[in-house]
Amino acid sequence: MKTLNLSPLKKLEIIMEGVHKDFATDLLDRSGVKGYTIVGNLSGKGSHGIYDGHVMFNEDDVLIMIIVAVPEELVPPILEGFAPFFEKHTGVVFVTDIQVSRLVKFKN
Amino acid sequence: MDNKLTLGDRLNVRSMIYVASEPIPRFWPMRTFIHHNPLFGLEHLSFEAAIEEANTLFHGRGYLSRSQYQEYRLAGKVDDAKLEKYLDDFLSALPGVLPGVALRKWFWSLLTVCQSEQVVPKTDWLNGQLLHDVLHGQSTTMNRDTQRLQLGVILAHKIAQDDPVYANIDRLFGTDIGQTLDELLIKSCLDFFDEGQSAWQAPGRDQGFFAAWKEVAQHNVRFFLRGLQLRQLLESEETPEGMVAHILKRLKVPEESWQRYITRQLTRLHGWAGFIRYRSSARHYYWAKQFPADLTDFLAVRMVLGMALLQEAVRHHGCPANAEAVQAFVHADPLGAYLRLELHTGSILPAWAHRVEDVLARRHRPSFEKLAHAYMDNKSRWEGERQASHLRRLAATMGGDAEAELMAMTPAQLDEFMEVVRSWEKGEGFVWLRSMETHYIKALINRVNIPKASAPPVDKRPFAQAMLCIDVRSEPMRRHLEAVGDYETFGIGGFFGVPISFLGYGKGTEVHLCPAIQTPKNLILEIPAALELEEEPLYSALEHVLHDLKGSVLSPFVAVEAVGLIFSIGLIGKTVAPLTYHQLHDRLHADKPVTRLLLDKLSHDQADSILRAVQRAMIVRALIKEWDIPRDQVTDDDVRQLREIALENAQGPSDLARRRHISDQDETAFIQKLRDIYRVERHEMSLQMERLGRIGFSVDEQVRYISQSLLLVGLNRNFSRFVLIVAHESQTQNNPYESALDCGACGGGKGLPNARVFAAMANKPEVRRRLRDLGIVIPEDSWFIPAVHNTTTDAVELMDIDLLPARHLLYLERLRNGLSAASRRSAAERMPTLGGPGRLAEEPYAAAMMARRQAHDWSQVRPEWGLTRNVYAIVGQRELTEGLDLESRAFLHSYDYRLDPKGRLLETILSSPMVVGEWINLEHYFSVVDTEHYGSGSKAYHNVAGRFAVMTGNQSDLRTGLPTQTVLKDGKPYHEPVRLIVLVEAPLSFVQKAVGNLVKIKALVGGAWVRVIIMDPEDAYRAYVLDDGAFRLQERSELSMSRPLMEDIA
Amino acid sequence: MNTLIWIMAGTLLPWFPLSWIFNKLIASAPGFWAQALAILVFPQLGLLLLIHSGAWQALPVGPDPDLRVVALFTAVFYAFRAASTREVQVWARLMTTSGLALTWLLHGQNLDPLILQSVALSWSIPGALMLVWAGLLKQRMGGAYLGLTGGLATVLPRLSALVTLTALAASATPIFPNFFILLHVVKALPLLWIPGGLLVLLLWGWAVGRFLQDLLFGIYRGELLEDLTVGGTWLGGLVLGLFAVGGIFWGAHG
């Protein structure tokens, strides 16, 4: 049985309103991340009120979460990049430690 | 060489630009013009706060002038009781007290009879003491120390630190940097964003806006002639955000102010900024994919040009070069700075202009201080006199003791008085607006029919039912249709609840036919029913050639004599006899073929065989083009083999190649071409399969959409023989705004495909069977017919008649007659308002002729009024509004709350059609209130820019909003600016719950972007109006029926 | 004796640097009617002085290059100054000075004194009119300074129309006599000097353009103003009309 090589990375979970999805993904692309996952139609509660995940004809006013795994050195620039945005908008960023097995998928 | 800038810095700048750009409304290309709220980016604020913010950002006014509101009041459109109430509220909230002054009388006169626009205008120096002296004819000199302090305040305010540096330089030195910068920037934008309007295209556009511009800018003769030296500046940074940060640092703008600085820069040309904003986020926009650009590029170009112009000004005038230097300059010589400011911003007293100019032009200035002090004394005196004359004039119109009261006030009291008036005038527009809305709210509540609770539901089957769009123009049609026969009508968003992406026959791109806030997931194709290869008629081929000729550079020299005359036929024909010309023109052109819509999902096999067929056709074409082998010399097997090789399922060489002795190399090259150019390739194939999977709706989806829409309007029983699904579109010539007149619920497109899709789905036996299980029983002899309502000519045309069952043909005549009668009566109602003679109201046939002419006349700047004069949005049963003449001012959405226990349907209506209605209403509101900043000015000066927008004159910011011809009549507002008044027929708590579930709608309603009335059917239809944050009961009164409530202005 | 006459003539029918005195004298006249009168009368006085003292006839038959230099220089210099000023009175004075200087170029031709006086008049009349309009503007706005707010034409349509026409008259627009005079003057110049004359025309065109820009275009922001009376407009129009008619005659007779 081969031993699995696990490498440490940081995971960012960015929760924001769906209407800003393109901005967030563009910013992540420019910071050099190799990929991300988007989870849509979340519901939740924030300082602006309760978000119901199911709105039939309107895609902009729901919450989404973008999950991206990045090497540690990218975390401060990305947080710095999002700082002006989150000053004016609802949402949060969670930073956690994770480990991944295929480092090549996440790092150059 | 961004060595000074880290990745974090760059991302930070980008983020700042994104946030700064949010107040700027997106600008859709005019081909798909969508009405939207110009203050969309500020909807998180309340309406009143947003208008103030927008005033700072865009310099646009949010309310009409006082004199205009006074006119409305005299015409009876303002609720006096409410006006008085707001006045009393304001007065009772005042802290101080002015004894001996009848404040209420003063303010009431201010409201109702005062002729000045602003009684207490903004001043630099005026205070109570000064005013007192002027009123009593005494002379004053200001204390030099107070003057100096006040001067400091004035300068700090007018030459602010976070104003753009070039703006401050313009104010101090009279340079023209701001205007020149705008011009150069607009020219650069026009070059880059052109969408095929100009024959010569700018080079290197696919690298992005900033990169392409950089390349060209270094060789641009125009810049060179202006003395701009860009090379050094451009070489200092690579990326646009790096350039922005670099220049901001050079200008010594403090980092906390960067956000605001960037906002000011972007809002200056908010038309262009809005367009770029739209474009950079539009995923399906062809031009954006080819030539990418975003706001960071735009800002970088602007800042580079600004910097270069600033440097040039520094060289010529010796002015300060950055923000800190500007402040230092002002502090070093405040008197000089003040005089410069006055002179170059045009606020100087005319008698002094020449003297001041002279003094400033000299190097050393003897007696300069004396002149400056004398000027300031004069200016303060002048301000005092102006204020005194305003107040005296007001007192004179008031009569009585007013004049005496004025003269008796002490300086401190005068100060307070002016302060009070100033704060009142700031909020006065909002007071007028709410009073006007109250009038309309009361009018509606009093006029609406209250359904009798005891009346049983009628079971007689109407002759025909029709579902029309909620658009205000459907209202007259519905009213007339119901009057000419036994018709029942319903209102629903013009996409009929079925969002589709439509690929029309012969078109190259998809159109999204649904509200702009949505992206459709299903693709519908239009296929000609007679599947024969079309041969282009000779005439259209000729036309093609001729129009291409127009774009060539050499053609003027060659073609004018020969071909020019042919164009003149068109020119003369269109102008002198538009109807006849177009009839002839249509006859010469090929008829549009009969088509069907492909709306069922393809099975995997079907998709596969379609793809196979397409690939085979491609291979055949490739053989003809590349190897000159005609179709008849190739067998099917050959084609199949080549296909397999191209898809990497088999190896060459192919039999065909062997037969024809084609070398292996040639064959490999050919296969490669098949893969690259003709797209016969493996990965491509899976992508194409995925795309084909988007086509159509599954049966489940069909049932879901149909049942939802039918329940939404409350039509789930008693279906008549004909159920018309009436989409609407407009027809105009030479009109860049033509999309604005089409269906807003279809994203500015024409809703006919949606109607056809809906009808086709609802007619399917399979769907009907499933609907029966859901409780919606559609009888066998009910047939859904799509139709289209041409809002310019008011004609209603039935579509897909060839699919009609034979039995229904017997009744078709009656249906058609009813529809044309309703059309004519509708036209008769509308034509007098469009400039037709008043007698047309009694002559339906003549009116219909005039309406047809409007649609074909290319010189017509106002083919129809469109959505102008919209006021109401009524969500409820038709019984509420049956028979009422709402003068085409109401959006009518059918809704039956009893069919909606969970409130989901109401949520759908509120979150989609109501938002569209709000956008339309606010677009009209702001376009009429400020035609220059929010509206787009007169159509007569418009020039199309790059095929996606209009500019005023030769070069200007992209004009957003509606033109004056749409919202004004004879120079006066024709659209009455009030917010949308939404009436919902449902229980109060029910509606509150539904609104509470939608964050965005709650914000809109709470921020008072729309007014809400709820008529509670379970509470004897009492009306509750949302006013100042709470629902208040509004009683119906019969008394006001004695006065006509809704009058024409004309 | 001769020198004194030349100097006096130079102040009245101005050439640089004595033109400075000419301008100062006009500016110091009390009230705009007096200024208008001054600008009409002074050149006539200067001409009369020259002719009756015989100094004009004493000029050599062939044209004098020194005089030509001075005259052209004055014309160009004042035209250039006029192009950068926005004050109406100053503009009127400078343009008139520029035009009057051209009269000197007519020396050496055997011209009837009456014609010379008409030449001088044809420059003075637009100047005088403009000074009158300036005075009227000053009465209404406090100062006759264009460019502080645009679109004056929307608020004072009649006055603006007269100002525009007068400005066009002052800058040698065809049908007004100045144009034909300028043509005549330029024709009389030797080939190498013609660009100088054309430069004057160019500068005048530029001056008019800048002058009228803020009068006619833009949005007006300010208090309501009282326009010129209809009677006054007709009077002004009549004067300009007669002036134009004079120009047609002049052109017809060469």
XYZ file of N, CA and C in Angstrom, chain B residues 654-730:
231
model
N -7.410 6.758 -45.903
C -8.782 6.389 -46.231
C -8.856 5.845 -47.635
N -9.976 5.151 -47.915
C -10.155 4.574 -49.257
C -10.162 5.674 -50.299
N -10.756 6.752 -49.974
C -10.868 7.864 -50.913
C -9.492 8.359 -51.337
N -8.648 8.504 -50.338
C -7.306 9.006 -50.637
C -6.578 8.016 -51.539
N -6.768 6.730 -51.218
C -6.082 5.717 -52.022
C -6.590 5.748 -53.451
N -7.926 5.871 -53.615
C -8.503 5.870 -54.964
C -7.955 7.012 -55.791
N -7.827 8.146 -55.128
C -7.424 9.336 -55.871
C -5.930 9.617 -55.799
N -5.204 8.711 -55.242
C -3.750 8.840 -55.153
C -3.333 10.123 -54.453
N -3.975 10.373 -53.368
C -3.583 11.549 -52.572
C -2.542 11.091 -51.569
N -1.480 11.865 -51.421
C -0.374 11.446 -50.556
C -0.809 11.420 -49.101
N -0.054 10.666 -48.317
C -0.356 10.562 -46.880
C -0.274 11.927 -46.209
N 0.746 12.684 -46.631
C 0.922 14.002 -46.001
C -0.304 14.884 -46.220
N -0.717 14.905 -47.525
C -1.879 15.742 -47.842
C -3.081 15.317 -47.048
N -3.208 13.988 -46.927
C -4.388 13.521 -46.211
C -4.322 13.930 -44.746
N -3.135 13.803 -44.141
C -3.019 14.198 -42.728
C -3.346 15.684 -42.558
N -2.842 16.465 -43.518
C -3.144 17.901 -43.430
C -4.635 18.153 -43.513
N -5.270 17.417 -44.416
C -6.718 17.569 -44.587
C -7.461 17.189 -43.311
N -7.056 16.067 -42.718
C -7.712 15.636 -41.480
C -7.535 16.699 -40.398
N -6.341 17.258 -40.357
C -6.088 18.290 -39.341
C -7.006 19.497 -39.560
N -7.184 19.836 -40.841
C -8.087 20.956 -41.144
C -9.502 20.625 -40.716
N -9.892 19.384 -40.967
C -11.226 18.955 -40.545
C -11.405 19.193 -39.058
N -10.348 18.899 -38.317
C -10.453 19.049 -36.870
C -10.474 20.509 -36.465
N -9.541 21.304 -37.018
C -9.390 22.669 -36.520
C -10.460 23.615 -37.039
N -10.664 23.538 -38.370
C -11.546 24.544 -38.966
C -12.979 24.055 -39.042
N -13.173 22.800 -39.420
C -14.523 22.318 -39.599
C -15.081 21.680 -38.347
N -14.287 21.636 -37.293
C -14.747 21.219 -35.984
C -15.247 19.789 -35.931
N -14.693 18.934 -36.717
C -15.053 17.523 -36.596
C -14.008 16.923 -35.670
N -14.262 16.984 -34.377
C -13.215 16.669 -33.425
C -13.826 16.135 -32.154
N -13.081 15.346 -31.423
C -13.650 14.619 -30.294
C -14.146 15.509 -29.166
N -13.270 16.370 -28.692
C -13.663 17.205 -27.546
C -14.778 18.144 -27.931
N -14.635 18.644 -29.161
C -15.666 19.527 -29.683
C -16.995 18.808 -29.682
N -16.958 17.537 -30.008
C -18.193 16.787 -30.106
C -18.904 16.724 -28.746
N -18.164 16.515 -27.699
C -18.848 16.431 -26.397
C -19.401 17.792 -26.002
N -18.691 18.852 -26.350
C -19.219 20.195 -26.082
C -20.507 20.428 -26.844
N -20.484 19.977 -28.118
C -21.659 20.200 -28.946
C -22.848 19.394 -28.440
N -22.561 18.189 -27.946
C -23.641 17.395 -27.392
C -24.249 18.113 -26.191
N -23.361 18.709 -25.416
C -23.863 19.438 -24.245
C -24.749 20.590 -24.681
N -24.313 21.271 -25.736
C -25.111 22.398 -26.214
C -26.446 21.926 -26.752
N -26.414 20.838 -27.456
C -27.667 20.308 -27.976
C -28.578 19.908 -26.828
N -27.964 19.517 -25.728
C -28.774 19.157 -24.573
C -29.545 20.333 -24.001
N -29.102 21.524 -24.364
C -29.826 22.698 -23.842
C -31.124 22.931 -24.577
N -31.221 22.292 -25.709
C -32.394 22.585 -26.533
C -33.640 22.027 -25.863
N -34.651 22.861 -25.816
C -35.969 22.369 -25.456
C -36.207 22.167 -23.979
N -37.436 21.811 -23.708
C -37.896 21.567 -22.336
C -38.323 20.122 -22.206
N -38.028 19.532 -21.067
C -38.552 18.200 -20.811
C -40.032 18.338 -20.484
N -40.747 17.220 -20.546
C -42.193 17.285 -20.282
C -42.443 17.796 -18.878
N -41.625 17.358 -17.939
C -41.768 17.852 -16.565
C -41.680 19.359 -16.510
N -40.657 19.855 -17.188
C -40.472 21.303 -17.168
C -41.656 22.003 -17.803
N -42.135 21.437 -18.896
C -43.251 22.064 -19.589
C -44.467 22.146 -18.676
N -44.727 21.030 -18.034
C -45.889 21.031 -17.134
C -45.697 22.054 -16.028
N -44.480 22.100 -15.508
C -44.219 23.023 -14.395
C -44.451 24.469 -14.813
N -43.896 24.856 -15.955
C -44.020 26.246 -16.380
C -45.466 26.607 -16.678
N -46.148 25.713 -17.410
C -47.534 26.031 -17.777
C -48.401 26.137 -16.533
N -48.251 25.161 -15.643
C -49.126 25.203 -14.471
C -48.820 26.433 -13.626
N -47.549 26.758 -13.511
C -47.224 27.938 -12.692
C -47.828 29.200 -13.277
N -47.672 29.370 -14.589
C -48.200 30.589 -15.200
C -49.708 30.657 -15.097
N -50.378 29.534 -15.321
C -51.838 29.552 -15.254
C -52.301 29.858 -13.827
N -51.641 29.274 -12.850
C -52.018 29.563 -11.471
C -51.672 30.992 -11.094
N -50.598 31.471 -11.682
C -50.164 32.826 -11.367
C -51.249 33.835 -11.707
N -51.886 33.634 -12.870
C -52.921 34.601 -13.247
C -54.300 34.204 -12.767
N -54.375 33.060 -12.153
C -55.679 32.662 -11.628
C -56.573 32.025 -12.670
N -55.998 31.483 -13.729
C -56.796 30.834 -14.769
C -56.592 29.335 -14.641
N -57.427 28.672 -13.822
C -57.254 27.229 -13.726
C -58.539 26.468 -14.033
N -59.568 27.182 -14.469
C -60.839 26.525 -14.800
C -61.583 27.399 -15.801
N -62.639 26.830 -16.366
C -63.502 27.598 -17.257
C -62.721 28.183 -18.437
N -61.963 27.301 -19.072
C -61.201 27.745 -20.245
C -62.142 27.896 -21.430
N -61.941 28.935 -22.195
C -62.798 29.121 -23.367
C -62.178 28.440 -24.570
N -62.883 28.554 -25.672
C -62.462 27.853 -26.887
C -61.100 28.355 -27.363
N -60.959 29.669 -27.308
C -59.679 30.246 -27.717
C -58.990 30.835 -26.488
N -57.754 30.483 -26.290
C -56.969 31.183 -25.276
C -55.812 31.840 -26.021
N -55.875 33.149 -26.126
C -54.838 33.859 -26.881
C -53.669 34.190 -25.960
N -52.496 33.911 -26.435
C -51.292 34.309 -25.694
C -50.699 35.450 -26.509
N -50.900 36.662 -26.013
C -50.576 37.841 -26.837
C -49.273 38.471 -26.364
N -48.258 38.331 -27.198
C -46.999 39.012 -26.915
C -47.068 40.400 -27.513
N -46.105 41.254 -27.202
C -46.162 42.571 -27.840
C -44.793 42.998 -28.333
N -44.840 43.795 -29.369
C -43.622 44.357 -29.947
C -43.979 45.691 -30.582
N -42.961 46.455 -30.897
C -43.221 47.749 -31.525
C -42.639 47.722 -32.927
